[in-house]
Amino acid sequence: MKESPPPFPAPQEPDPLNKLLDLALTGGEQPRLRADAARNRTRLLEVAARLAAECGPGNLTMEAVASAAEVGKGTVFRRFGDRFGLMAALLDHHERELQAAFLTGPPPLGPDAPPVERLRAFGAAVIRHEYAHRDLYLAARADVSRRHTSPAHQLRLGHLCMLLRRAGTKGDIELLAQTLLGYLDINLVDHLVDRRGMSLDRLASGWGDLVERLVVS
Amino acid sequence: MKESPPPFPAPQEPDPLNKLLDLALTGGEQPRLRADAARNRTRLLEVAARLAAECGPGNLTMEAVASAAEVGKGTVFRRFGDRFGLMAALLDHHERELQAAFLTGPPPLGPDAPPVERLRAFGAAVIRHEYAHRDLYLAARADVSRRHTSPAHQLRLGHLCMLLRRAGTKGDIELLAQTLLGYLDINLVDHLVDRRGMSLDRLASGWGDLVERLVVS
DNA sequence: AATTTCAACGGACCTCGGTCCGCTTAGCTT
DNA sequence: AAGCTAAGCGGACCGAGGTCCGTTGAAATT
């Protein structure tokens, strides 16, 4: 066990990849916070991460976060918009890890593998990644209305479209990509594993089968 | 325009199909209400349907329903469990229409058509049906945690599994069925149509393509 | 250093979903 | 008809998300 893994490494001087991601994800222009606001933001994230670890992300309340961070509730809402904004911010770190893996990581996930192999690897990676952090992902995705508009989702979708195209797939690429993404829905995965007793391996192999059937044609 | 279409035909002496559905859907044993409770239940549904039509199901509040029906808030919760229970009850009528269509209706949806044709028809029918009532479906499905356990969902899943099997599909039938169901998610459909500007025809034809790729193998 | 301005702050306040519990009454039993 | 009992009822109450608005102070300008 590593000791005290820094829960929220303050994002200063982001490395080039993260800059790229910011650009791709947010359109690139968040207006830069005042010093005190930035300080509060990181404090809030630290506290929120701690509380989420203690009581489960599902039981996190905005007021608890605020008071544990010794700021007013308004401050939390101003910074993160709403509960789901906070969840998304908590997820951001994990999400970037995954994104780095499939955007610039080693094969078979990263760019140095043939597209079909990347597709296969992508599914397995996402399933395992999200399942590993399922509490947080479940809490964050409880927002149903933003599911398809979140930057993370869009990035995955674009990635899948790209891979499908490069694999020479015929047909309505975007719909095929949406179908594939639907299979990776954390709610579905969670349901199948925890309620229906399926193994992650079975899901992963189902993904492989799906890719086989959808690619090319 | 028909005048005063009975908004909530009190469910007395249900026809055989509905009995069958009750059995399949609820396990068959809801304990039969006291007279006053049954009266209140239908009043509540009438009122809720009216309010939902007026202000949109998304803006329906439990208190508004209660007071418009002149009962206490507790009564509404006792009867329907929670907001989503009420939504589900509101949906029940539409849902049964759809179910009747694919369980016992005429071909190509009903049992007198070959399985692959039924599969094709099923997707188009669900997409159009849910999109037609999308406000209600969106509100009801906002519940994320019950999505995969609702009786309606299970019924659809079972139906798809059956059709896939009869069509001679090889592979992990249940996962394939889940994949197909994912494509029909009202949130996805709504997003693709309203935000991405796709036509229902495009989605329907995407469904047909999907069926083609997943069946058999 | 003084002035200005506007982002940031905090916490009172509102709404709404959901619970609780003491009272009422439908409908069975005798 | 009278009595019994559990289902039903209602509305006060609670907790949590989200808003509002008067105040504070960071930092840009002079």
GROMACS .gro file of C-alpha atoms (C1' of nucleotides) in nm:
model
  494
    1MET     CA    1   0.000   0.000   0.000
    2LYS     CA    2   0.142   0.336  -0.099
    3GLU     CA    3   0.136   0.584   0.182
    4SER     CA    4  -0.080   0.892   0.142
    5PRO     CA    5  -0.132   0.895  -0.233
    6PRO     CA    6  -0.189   1.266  -0.295
    7PRO     CA    7  -0.566   1.279  -0.320
    8PHE     CA    8  -0.584   1.586  -0.532
    9PRO     CA    9  -0.264   1.697  -0.699
   10ALA     CA   10  -0.334   2.065  -0.759
   11PRO     CA   11  -0.351   2.112  -1.135
   12GLN     CA   12  -0.075   2.364  -1.194
   13GLU     CA   13   0.138   2.366  -1.505
   14PRO     CA   14  -0.050   2.080  -1.662
   15ASP     CA   15   0.153   1.852  -1.885
   16PRO     CA   16   0.098   1.881  -2.259
   17LEU     CA   17  -0.142   1.589  -2.278
   18ASN     CA   18  -0.366   1.739  -2.016
   19LYS     CA   19  -0.358   2.069  -2.199
   20LEU     CA   20  -0.468   1.885  -2.507
   21LEU     CA   21  -0.744   1.715  -2.316
   22ASP     CA   22  -0.863   2.042  -2.171
   23LEU     CA   23  -0.881   2.179  -2.518
   24ALA     CA   24  -1.063   1.879  -2.654
   25LEU     CA   25  -1.292   1.849  -2.356
   26THR     CA   26  -1.392   2.193  -2.243
   27GLY     CA   27  -1.329   2.388  -2.557
   28GLY     CA   28  -1.030   2.519  -2.369
   29GLU     CA   29  -1.145   2.841  -2.207
   30GLN     CA   30  -1.230   2.832  -1.840
   31PRO     CA   31  -1.167   3.188  -1.722
   32ARG     CA   32  -0.899   3.129  -1.454
   33LEU     CA   33  -0.999   3.164  -1.092
   34ARG     CA   34  -0.907   3.419  -0.837
   35ALA     CA   35  -0.644   3.293  -0.594
   36ASP     CA   36  -0.881   3.239  -0.303
   37ALA     CA   37  -1.133   3.068  -0.527
   38ALA     CA   38  -0.871   2.831  -0.661
   39ARG     CA   39  -0.758   2.751  -0.310
   40ASN     CA   40  -1.115   2.679  -0.207
   41ARG     CA   41  -1.170   2.464  -0.511
   42THR     CA   42  -0.887   2.230  -0.431
   43ARG     CA   43  -0.982   2.223  -0.064
   44LEU     CA   44  -1.334   2.131  -0.161
   45LEU     CA   45  -1.218   1.851  -0.385
   46GLU     CA   46  -0.988   1.711  -0.121
   47VAL     CA   47  -1.263   1.715   0.137
   48ALA     CA   48  -1.519   1.574  -0.103
   49ALA     CA   49  -1.286   1.292  -0.201
   50ARG     CA   50  -1.227   1.209   0.162
   51LEU     CA   51  -1.594   1.213   0.251
   52ALA     CA   52  -1.683   1.012  -0.057
   53ALA     CA   53  -1.427   0.752   0.042
   54GLU     CA   54  -1.566   0.741   0.393
   55CYS     CA   55  -1.940   0.728   0.335
   56GLY     CA   56  -1.970   0.642  -0.031
   57PRO     CA   57  -2.018   0.899  -0.306
   58GLY     CA   58  -2.390   0.833  -0.305
   59ASN     CA   59  -2.422   0.968   0.047
   60LEU     CA   60  -2.220   1.278  -0.013
   61THR     CA   61  -2.415   1.592   0.065
   62MET     CA   62  -2.326   1.934  -0.057
   63GLU     CA   63  -2.372   2.081   0.287
   64ALA     CA   64  -2.140   1.825   0.445
   65VAL     CA   65  -1.872   1.906   0.191
   66ALA     CA   66  -1.917   2.276   0.246
   67SER     CA   67  -1.899   2.263   0.621
   68ALA     CA   68  -1.613   2.014   0.629
   69ALA     CA   69  -1.421   2.249   0.403
   70GLU     CA   70  -1.531   2.542   0.618
   71VAL     CA   71  -1.692   2.738   0.342
   72GLY     CA   72  -2.052   2.837   0.277
   73LYS     CA   73  -2.279   2.617   0.077
   74GLY     CA   74  -2.308   2.883  -0.189
   75THR     CA   75  -1.939   2.853  -0.257
   76VAL     CA   76  -1.968   2.486  -0.344
   77PHE     CA   77  -2.254   2.550  -0.582
   78ARG     CA   78  -2.088   2.847  -0.739
   79ARG     CA   79  -1.778   2.642  -0.815
   80PHE     CA   80  -1.933   2.319  -0.935
   81GLY     CA   81  -2.278   2.421  -1.046
   82ASP     CA   82  -2.457   2.134  -0.882
   83ARG     CA   83  -2.408   1.796  -0.726
   84PHE     CA   84  -2.329   1.634  -1.056
   85GLY     CA   85  -2.075   1.900  -1.137
   86LEU     CA   86  -1.896   1.811  -0.818
   87MET     CA   87  -1.911   1.442  -0.903
   88ALA     CA   88  -1.775   1.509  -1.246
   89ALA     CA   89  -1.489   1.705  -1.094
   90LEU     CA   90  -1.417   1.417  -0.858
   91LEU     CA   91  -1.416   1.181  -1.152
   92ASP     CA   92  -1.196   1.400  -1.363
   93HIS     CA   93  -0.873   1.256  -1.235
   94HIS     CA   94  -0.966   0.893  -1.302
   95GLU     CA   95  -1.122   0.984  -1.629
   96ARG     CA   96  -0.801   1.144  -1.750
   97GLU     CA   97  -0.604   0.835  -1.662
   98LEU     CA   98  -0.828   0.630  -1.884
   99GLN     CA   99  -0.821   0.886  -2.160
  100ALA     CA  100  -0.444   0.903  -2.152
  101ALA     CA  101  -0.435   0.526  -2.182
  102PHE     CA  102  -0.637   0.507  -2.499
  103LEU     CA  103  -0.519   0.831  -2.655
  104THR     CA  104  -0.147   0.806  -2.603
  105GLY     CA  105  -0.078   0.490  -2.404
  106PRO     CA  106   0.094   0.170  -2.512
  107PRO     CA  107  -0.073  -0.089  -2.734
  108PRO     CA  108  -0.314  -0.255  -2.757
  109LEU     CA  109  -0.510   0.043  -2.620
  110GLY     CA  110  -0.298   0.322  -2.758
  111PRO     CA  111  -0.224   0.439  -3.109
  112ASP     CA  112   0.043   0.182  -3.190
  113ALA     CA  113  -0.200  -0.101  -3.245
  114PRO     CA  114  -0.431  -0.178  -3.537
  115PRO     CA  115  -0.778  -0.031  -3.499
  116VAL     CA  116  -0.970  -0.350  -3.441
  117GLU     CA  117  -0.735  -0.454  -3.167
  118ARG     CA  118  -0.772  -0.112  -3.010
  119LEU     CA  119  -1.147  -0.146  -3.026
  120ARG     CA  120  -1.136  -0.476  -2.842
  121ALA     CA  121  -0.901  -0.342  -2.582
  122PHE     CA  122  -1.107  -0.028  -2.537
  123GLY     CA  123  -1.415  -0.211  -2.421
  124ALA     CA  124  -1.236  -0.430  -2.175
  125ALA     CA  125  -1.046  -0.132  -2.039
  126VAL     CA  126  -1.354   0.082  -1.993
  127ILE     CA  127  -1.552  -0.195  -1.830
  128ARG     CA  128  -1.277  -0.270  -1.583
  129HIS     CA  129  -1.194   0.093  -1.519
  130GLU     CA  130  -1.549   0.201  -1.452
  131TYR     CA  131  -1.631  -0.105  -1.252
  132ALA     CA  132  -1.328  -0.045  -1.035
  133HIS     CA  133  -1.457   0.304  -0.955
  134ARG     CA  134  -1.821   0.211  -0.988
  135ASP     CA  135  -1.951   0.397  -0.684
  136LEU     CA  136  -1.824   0.724  -0.814
  137TYR     CA  137  -1.926   0.656  -1.173
  138LEU     CA  138  -2.272   0.545  -1.066
  139ALA     CA  139  -2.319   0.858  -0.860
  140ALA     CA  140  -2.194   1.083  -1.136
  141ARG     CA  141  -2.404   0.917  -1.407
  142ALA     CA  142  -2.718   0.928  -1.201
  143ASP     CA  143  -2.775   1.248  -1.389
  144VAL     CA  144  -2.956   1.111  -1.684
  145SER     CA  145  -3.003   1.422  -1.887
  146ARG     CA  146  -2.635   1.503  -1.927
  147ARG     CA  147  -2.518   1.154  -1.998
  148HIS     CA  148  -2.484   1.206  -2.371
  149THR     CA  149  -2.349   1.558  -2.361
  150SER     CA  150  -2.067   1.522  -2.113
  151PRO     CA  151  -1.723   1.591  -2.259
  152ALA     CA  152  -1.595   1.253  -2.144
  153HIS     CA  153  -1.876   1.078  -2.324
  154GLN     CA  154  -1.822   1.278  -2.639
  155LEU     CA  155  -1.455   1.199  -2.637
  156ARG     CA  156  -1.522   0.827  -2.612
  157LEU     CA  157  -1.778   0.849  -2.885
  158GLY     CA  158  -1.541   1.030  -3.115
  159HIS     CA  159  -1.271   0.780  -3.040
  160LEU     CA  160  -1.495   0.488  -3.125
  161CYS     CA  161  -1.608   0.651  -3.447
  162MET     CA  162  -1.248   0.703  -3.544
  163LEU     CA  163  -1.153   0.343  -3.473
  164LEU     CA  164  -1.457   0.207  -3.655
  165ARG     CA  165  -1.378   0.419  -3.957
  166ARG     CA  166  -1.014   0.318  -3.960
  167ALA     CA  167  -1.119  -0.043  -3.933
  168GLY     CA  168  -1.304   0.007  -4.258
  169THR     CA  169  -1.650  -0.035  -4.110
  170LYS     CA  170  -1.939   0.026  -4.344
  171GLY     CA  171  -2.272   0.164  -4.231
  172ASP     CA  172  -2.389   0.439  -4.001
  173ILE     CA  173  -2.071   0.480  -3.798
  174GLU     CA  174  -2.216   0.712  -3.539
  175LEU     CA  175  -2.503   0.481  -3.458
  176LEU     CA  176  -2.272   0.185  -3.435
  177ALA     CA  177  -2.048   0.378  -3.199
  178GLN     CA  178  -2.347   0.473  -2.986
  179THR     CA  179  -2.447   0.110  -2.972
  180LEU     CA  180  -2.103   0.011  -2.856
  181LEU     CA  181  -2.099   0.286  -2.595
  182GLY     CA  182  -2.435   0.174  -2.468
  183TYR     CA  183  -2.287  -0.165  -2.395
  184LEU     CA  184  -2.032   0.002  -2.168
  185ASP     CA  185  -2.289   0.194  -1.964
  186ILE     CA  186  -2.182   0.161  -1.602
  187ASN     CA  187  -2.540   0.108  -1.493
  188LEU     CA  188  -2.573  -0.185  -1.725
  189VAL     CA  189  -2.240  -0.332  -1.626
  190ASP     CA  190  -2.319  -0.292  -1.261
  191HIS     CA  191  -2.658  -0.451  -1.304
  192LEU     CA  192  -2.525  -0.747  -1.497
  193VAL     CA  193  -2.243  -0.812  -1.257
  194ASP     CA  194  -2.402  -0.744  -0.921
  195ARG     CA  195  -2.761  -0.842  -0.988
  196ARG     CA  196  -2.733  -1.100  -1.262
  197GLY     CA  197  -2.409  -1.245  -1.140
  198MET     CA  198  -2.214  -1.216  -1.462
  199SER     CA  199  -1.837  -1.195  -1.448
  200LEU     CA  200  -1.639  -0.907  -1.590
  201ASP     CA  201  -1.471  -1.159  -1.815
  202ARG     CA  202  -1.801  -1.258  -1.962
  203LEU     CA  203  -1.884  -0.895  -2.030
  204ALA     CA  204  -1.545  -0.837  -2.183
  205SER     CA  205  -1.581  -1.134  -2.408
  206GLY     CA  206  -1.930  -1.018  -2.500
  207TRP     CA  207  -1.768  -0.691  -2.603
  208GLY     CA  208  -1.521  -0.873  -2.822
  209ASP     CA  209  -1.804  -1.060  -2.986
  210LEU     CA  210  -1.994  -0.738  -3.040
  211VAL     CA  211  -1.697  -0.571  -3.202
  212GLU     CA  212  -1.658  -0.868  -3.430
  213ARG     CA  213  -2.016  -0.842  -3.543
  214LEU     CA  214  -2.023  -0.467  -3.590
  215VAL     CA  215  -1.689  -0.397  -3.751
  216VAL     CA  216  -1.656  -0.405  -4.125
  217SER     CA  217  -1.957  -0.568  -4.295
  218MET     CA  218  -6.049   1.524  -3.217
  219LYS     CA  219  -6.238   1.280  -2.996
  220GLU     CA  220  -6.423   1.445  -2.715
  221SER     CA  221  -6.320   1.355  -2.362
  222PRO     CA  222  -6.119   1.038  -2.422
  223PRO     CA  223  -6.155   0.862  -2.086
  224PRO     CA  224  -5.821   0.949  -1.929
  225PHE     CA  225  -5.806   0.657  -1.692
  226PRO     CA  226  -6.041   0.370  -1.763
  227ALA     CA  227  -6.079   0.216  -1.421
  228PRO     CA  228  -5.919  -0.127  -1.435
  229GLN     CA  229  -6.208  -0.352  -1.342
  230GLU     CA  230  -6.254  -0.699  -1.485
  231PRO     CA  231  -5.933  -0.684  -1.687
  232ASP     CA  232  -5.938  -0.872  -2.014
  233PRO     CA  233  -5.743  -1.199  -2.031
  234LEU     CA  234  -5.436  -1.044  -2.192
  235ASN     CA  235  -5.406  -0.789  -1.918
  236LYS     CA  236  -5.441  -1.061  -1.661
  237LEU     CA  237  -5.159  -1.241  -1.834
  238LEU     CA  238  -4.952  -0.926  -1.833
  239ASP     CA  239  -5.018  -0.867  -1.467
  240LEU     CA  240  -4.899  -1.214  -1.400
  241ALA     CA  241  -4.589  -1.179  -1.611
  242LEU     CA  242  -4.513  -0.830  -1.490
  243THR     CA  243  -4.587  -0.809  -1.123
  244GLY     CA  244  -4.569  -1.174  -1.033
  245GLY     CA  245  -4.944  -1.146  -1.009
  246GLU     CA  246  -5.014  -1.069  -0.646
  247GLN     CA  247  -5.099  -0.715  -0.555
  248PRO     CA  248  -5.322  -0.751  -0.249
  249ARG     CA  249  -5.638  -0.577  -0.374
  250LEU     CA  250  -5.720  -0.235  -0.234
  251ARG     CA  251  -5.985  -0.124   0.001
  252ALA     CA  252  -6.269   0.055  -0.176
  253ASP     CA  253  -6.172   0.405  -0.066
  254ALA     CA  254  -5.809   0.342  -0.154
  255ALA     CA  255  -5.901   0.223  -0.501
  256ARG     CA  256  -6.118   0.529  -0.552
  257ASN     CA  257  -5.834   0.755  -0.446
  258ARG     CA  258  -5.592   0.573  -0.669
  259THR     CA  259  -5.790   0.637  -0.983
  260ARG     CA  260  -5.859   0.996  -0.881
  261LEU     CA  261  -5.489   1.048  -0.830
  262LEU     CA  262  -5.405   0.902  -1.168
  263GLU     CA  263  -5.666   1.116  -1.341
  264VAL     CA  264  -5.540   1.428  -1.172
  265ALA     CA  265  -5.176   1.340  -1.233
  266ALA     CA  266  -5.242   1.275  -1.600
  267ARG     CA  267  -5.417   1.610  -1.631
  268LEU     CA  268  -5.142   1.800  -1.455
  269ALA     CA  269  -4.874   1.619  -1.652
  270ALA     CA  270  -5.047   1.714  -1.973
  271GLU     CA  271  -5.072   2.075  -1.859
  272CYS     CA  272  -4.725   2.142  -1.723
  273GLY     CA  273  -4.520   1.854  -1.853
  274PRO     CA  274  -4.449   1.538  -1.654
  275GLY     CA  275  -4.111   1.674  -1.555
  276ASN     CA  276  -4.273   1.954  -1.358
  277LEU     CA  277  -4.521   1.736  -1.179
  278THR     CA  278  -4.485   1.761  -0.804
  279MET     CA  279  -4.625   1.510  -0.562
  280GLU     CA  280  -4.776   1.782  -0.351
  281ALA     CA  281  -4.955   1.936  -0.645
  282VAL     CA  282  -5.106   1.601  -0.735
  283ALA     CA  283  -5.210   1.540  -0.378
  284SER     CA  284  -5.375   1.873  -0.327
  285ALA     CA  285  -5.543   1.875  -0.668
  286ALA     CA  286  -5.687   1.536  -0.582
  287GLU     CA  287  -5.777   1.666  -0.238
  288VAL     CA  288  -5.591   1.402  -0.046
  289GLY     CA  289  -5.291   1.422   0.182
  290LYS     CA  290  -4.941   1.388   0.047
  291GLY     CA  291  -4.893   1.072   0.246
  292THR     CA  292  -5.170   0.906   0.049
  293VAL     CA  293  -4.991   0.959  -0.278
  294PHE     CA  294  -4.670   0.814  -0.144
  295ARG     CA  295  -4.847   0.523   0.019
  296ARG     CA  296  -5.011   0.430  -0.308
  297PHE     CA  297  -4.722   0.478  -0.550
  298GLY     CA  298  -4.416   0.449  -0.333
  299ASP     CA  299  -4.238   0.747  -0.481
  300ARG     CA  300  -4.234   0.985  -0.770
  301PHE     CA  301  -4.112   0.723  -1.011
  302GLY     CA  302  -4.378   0.482  -0.898
  303LEU     CA  303  -4.635   0.741  -0.995
  304MET     CA  304  -4.468   0.794  -1.330
  305ALA     CA  305  -4.462   0.422  -1.391
  306ALA     CA  306  -4.831   0.404  -1.313
  307LEU     CA  307  -4.898   0.687  -1.554
  308LEU     CA  308  -4.701   0.501  -1.816
  309ASP     CA  309  -4.869   0.172  -1.754
  310HIS     CA  310  -5.151   0.231  -1.996
  311HIS     CA  311  -4.926   0.321  -2.289
  312GLU     CA  312  -4.688   0.045  -2.200
  313ARG     CA  313  -4.959  -0.216  -2.216
  314GLU     CA  314  -5.064  -0.097  -2.557
  315LEU     CA  315  -4.714  -0.157  -2.683
  316GLN     CA  316  -4.687  -0.489  -2.507
  317ALA     CA  317  -5.015  -0.608  -2.650
  318ALA     CA  318  -4.889  -0.514  -2.993
  319PHE     CA  319  -4.577  -0.726  -2.982
  320LEU     CA  320  -4.715  -1.009  -2.772
  321THR     CA  321  -5.046  -1.072  -2.941
  322GLY     CA  322  -5.087  -0.814  -3.217
  323PRO     CA  323  -5.084  -0.861  -3.592
  324PRO     CA  324  -4.766  -0.920  -3.790
  325PRO     CA  325  -4.499  -0.810  -3.840
  326LEU     CA  326  -4.486  -0.724  -3.469
  327GLY     CA  327  -4.698  -1.005  -3.334
  328PRO     CA  328  -4.648  -1.380  -3.325
  329ASP     CA  329  -4.760  -1.451  -3.680
  330ALA     CA  330  -4.439  -1.330  -3.840
  331PRO     CA  331  -4.097  -1.491  -3.860
  332PRO     CA  332  -3.865  -1.394  -3.574
  333VAL     CA  333  -3.625  -1.177  -3.768
  334GLU     CA  334  -3.907  -0.976  -3.910
  335ARG     CA  335  -4.051  -0.937  -3.562
  336LEU     CA  336  -3.715  -0.819  -3.438
  337ARG     CA  337  -3.696  -0.551  -3.702
  338ALA     CA  338  -4.048  -0.440  -3.637
  339PHE     CA  339  -3.994  -0.437  -3.263
  340GLY     CA  340  -3.721  -0.174  -3.275
  341ALA     CA  341  -3.906   0.059  -3.503
  342ALA     CA  342  -4.220   0.022  -3.294
  343VAL     CA  343  -4.046   0.092  -2.964
  344ILE     CA  344  -3.858   0.389  -3.100
  345ARG     CA  345  -4.172   0.547  -3.239
  346HIS     CA  346  -4.384   0.459  -2.939
  347GLU     CA  347  -4.146   0.596  -2.681
  348TYR     CA  348  -4.063   0.902  -2.883
  349ALA     CA  349  -4.432   0.977  -2.920
  350HIS     CA  350  -4.466   0.978  -2.542
  351ARG     CA  351  -4.114   1.092  -2.474
  352ASP     CA  352  -4.190   1.343  -2.200
  353LEU     CA  353  -4.348   1.080  -1.986
  354TYR     CA  354  -4.090   0.816  -2.067
  355LEU     CA  355  -3.805   1.055  -2.000
  356ALA     CA  356  -3.951   1.151  -1.667
  357ALA     CA  357  -4.013   0.792  -1.569
  358ARG     CA  358  -3.669   0.674  -1.676
  359ALA     CA  359  -3.493   0.952  -1.495
  360ASP     CA  360  -3.471   0.697  -1.219
  361VAL     CA  361  -3.143   0.538  -1.314
  362SER     CA  362  -3.120   0.268  -1.058
  363ARG     CA  363  -3.441   0.090  -1.149
  364ARG     CA  364  -3.397   0.104  -1.521
  365HIS     CA  365  -3.287  -0.254  -1.556
  366THR     CA  366  -3.519  -0.404  -1.300
  367SER     CA  367  -3.853  -0.259  -1.407
  368PRO     CA  368  -4.104  -0.522  -1.516
  369ALA     CA  369  -4.154  -0.350  -1.850
  370HIS     CA  370  -3.783  -0.364  -1.918
  371GLN     CA  371  -3.760  -0.728  -1.820
  372LEU     CA  372  -4.046  -0.816  -2.045
  373ARG     CA  373  -3.881  -0.649  -2.341
  374LEU     CA  374  -3.556  -0.820  -2.262
  375GLY     CA  375  -3.718  -1.159  -2.243
  376HIS     CA  376  -3.899  -1.095  -2.566
  377LEU     CA  377  -3.580  -1.004  -2.746
  378CYS     CA  378  -3.401  -1.309  -2.610
  379MET     CA  379  -3.681  -1.527  -2.733
  380LEU     CA  380  -3.678  -1.376  -3.080
  381LEU     CA  381  -3.300  -1.396  -3.105
  382ARG     CA  382  -3.307  -1.760  -3.004
  383ARG     CA  383  -3.582  -1.845  -3.247
  384ALA     CA  384  -3.390  -1.670  -3.518
  385GLY     CA  385  -3.111  -1.917  -3.451
  386THR     CA  386  -2.867  -1.661  -3.318
  387LYS     CA  387  -2.541  -1.797  -3.184
  388GLY     CA  388  -2.352  -1.635  -2.902
  389ASP     CA  389  -2.436  -1.482  -2.566
  390ILE     CA  390  -2.804  -1.418  -2.627
  391GLU     CA  391  -2.865  -1.216  -2.314
  392LEU     CA  392  -2.582  -0.976  -2.383
  393LEU     CA  393  -2.694  -0.934  -2.741
  394ALA     CA  394  -3.044  -0.859  -2.622
  395GLN     CA  395  -2.910  -0.604  -2.374
  396THR     CA  396  -2.715  -0.441  -2.651
  397LEU     CA  397  -3.025  -0.416  -2.864
  398LEU     CA  398  -3.225  -0.275  -2.575
  399GLY     CA  399  -2.957  -0.018  -2.511
  400TYR     CA  400  -3.007   0.112  -2.862
  401LEU     CA  401  -3.372   0.177  -2.780
  402ASP     CA  402  -3.302   0.379  -2.466
  403ILE     CA  403  -3.535   0.677  -2.474
  404ASN     CA  404  -3.258   0.905  -2.353
  405LEU     CA  405  -3.039   0.805  -2.641
  406VAL     CA  406  -3.318   0.835  -2.894
  407ASP     CA  407  -3.417   1.172  -2.760
  408HIS     CA  408  -3.059   1.294  -2.765
  409LEU     CA  409  -2.998   1.176  -3.119
  410VAL     CA  410  -3.318   1.322  -3.253
  411ASP     CA  411  -3.347   1.649  -3.067
  412ARG     CA  412  -2.983   1.737  -3.014
  413ARG     CA  413  -2.808   1.569  -3.303
  414GLY     CA  414  -3.088   1.622  -3.548
  415MET     CA  415  -3.127   1.262  -3.662
  416SER     CA  416  -3.460   1.147  -3.800
  417LEU     CA  417  -3.660   0.864  -3.653
  418ASP     CA  418  -3.626   0.693  -3.988
  419ARG     CA  419  -3.251   0.700  -3.960
  420LEU     CA  420  -3.269   0.546  -3.615
  421ALA     CA  421  -3.512   0.284  -3.735
  422SER     CA  422  -3.291   0.193  -4.023
  423GLY     CA  423  -2.994   0.183  -3.789
  424TRP     CA  424  -3.191  -0.066  -3.585
  425GLY     CA  425  -3.252  -0.280  -3.889
  426ASP     CA  426  -2.882  -0.274  -3.964
  427LEU     CA  427  -2.801  -0.369  -3.608
  428VAL     CA  428  -3.039  -0.662  -3.614
  429GLU     CA  429  -2.880  -0.780  -3.934
  430ARG     CA  430  -2.536  -0.775  -3.779
  431LEU     CA  431  -2.631  -0.937  -3.452
  432VAL     CA  432  -2.871  -1.210  -3.560
  433VAL     CA  433  -2.735  -1.552  -3.643
  434SER     CA  434  -2.359  -1.544  -3.699
  435DA     C1'  435  -0.124   5.423  -0.143
  436DA     C1'  436  -0.580   5.503  -0.262
  437DT     C1'  437  -0.959   5.391  -0.552
  438DT     C1'  438  -1.245   5.104  -0.793
  439DT     C1'  439  -1.465   4.698  -0.941
  440DC     C1'  440  -1.635   4.275  -0.964
  441DA     C1'  441  -1.554   3.783  -0.855
  442DA     C1'  442  -1.617   3.539  -0.458
  443DC     C1'  443  -1.837   3.448  -0.028
  444DG     C1'  444  -2.182   3.281   0.320
  445DG     C1'  445  -2.577   3.153   0.504
  446DA     C1'  446  -3.075   3.251   0.525
  447DC     C1'  447  -3.426   3.091   0.256
  448DC     C1'  448  -3.720   2.816  -0.064
  449DT     C1'  449  -3.893   2.394  -0.273
  450DC     C1'  450  -3.977   1.935  -0.305
  451DG     C1'  451  -3.929   1.439  -0.215
  452DG     C1'  452  -3.994   1.138   0.142
  453DT     C1'  453  -4.108   0.980   0.642
  454DC     C1'  454  -4.373   0.941   1.065
  455DC     C1'  455  -4.731   0.879   1.365
  456DG     C1'  456  -5.170   0.949   1.575
  457DC     C1'  457  -5.647   0.936   1.404
  458DT     C1'  458  -6.025   0.734   1.111
  459DT     C1'  459  -6.291   0.394   0.896
  460DA     C1'  460  -6.390  -0.004   0.567
  461DG     C1'  461  -6.512  -0.430   0.599
  462DC     C1'  462  -6.470  -0.873   0.841
  463DT     C1'  463  -6.619  -1.151   1.246
  464DT     C1'  464  -6.928  -1.293   1.594
  465DA     C1'  465  -7.579  -0.470   1.548
  466DA     C1'  466  -7.164  -0.429   1.775
  467DG     C1'  467  -6.685  -0.486   1.804
  468DC     C1'  468  -6.243  -0.548   1.620
  469DT     C1'  469  -5.837  -0.459   1.350
  470DA     C1'  470  -5.553  -0.346   1.007
  471DA     C1'  471  -5.550  -0.064   0.595
  472DG     C1'  472  -5.587   0.385   0.488
  473DC     C1'  473  -5.538   0.872   0.575
  474DG     C1'  474  -5.338   1.345   0.641
  475DG     C1'  475  -5.035   1.680   0.731
  476DA     C1'  476  -4.652   1.816   1.036
  477DC     C1'  477  -4.192   1.737   0.992
  478DC     C1'  478  -3.720   1.648   0.808
  479DG     C1'  479  -3.320   1.660   0.495
  480DA     C1'  480  -3.099   1.791   0.090
  481DG     C1'  481  -3.048   2.042  -0.341
  482DG     C1'  482  -3.047   2.482  -0.519
  483DT     C1'  483  -3.116   3.016  -0.515
  484DC     C1'  484  -3.060   3.492  -0.360
  485DC     C1'  485  -2.860   3.889  -0.215
  486DG     C1'  486  -2.604   4.187   0.087
  487DT     C1'  487  -2.111   4.189   0.220
  488DT     C1'  488  -1.606   4.118   0.164
  489DG     C1'  489  -1.172   4.148  -0.023
  490DA     C1'  490  -0.837   4.026  -0.443
  491DA     C1'  491  -0.628   4.243  -0.777
  492DA     C1'  492  -0.625   4.573  -1.151
  493DT     C1'  493  -0.582   5.078  -1.221
  494DT     C1'  494  -0.447   5.540  -1.103
   0.00000   0.00000   0.00000
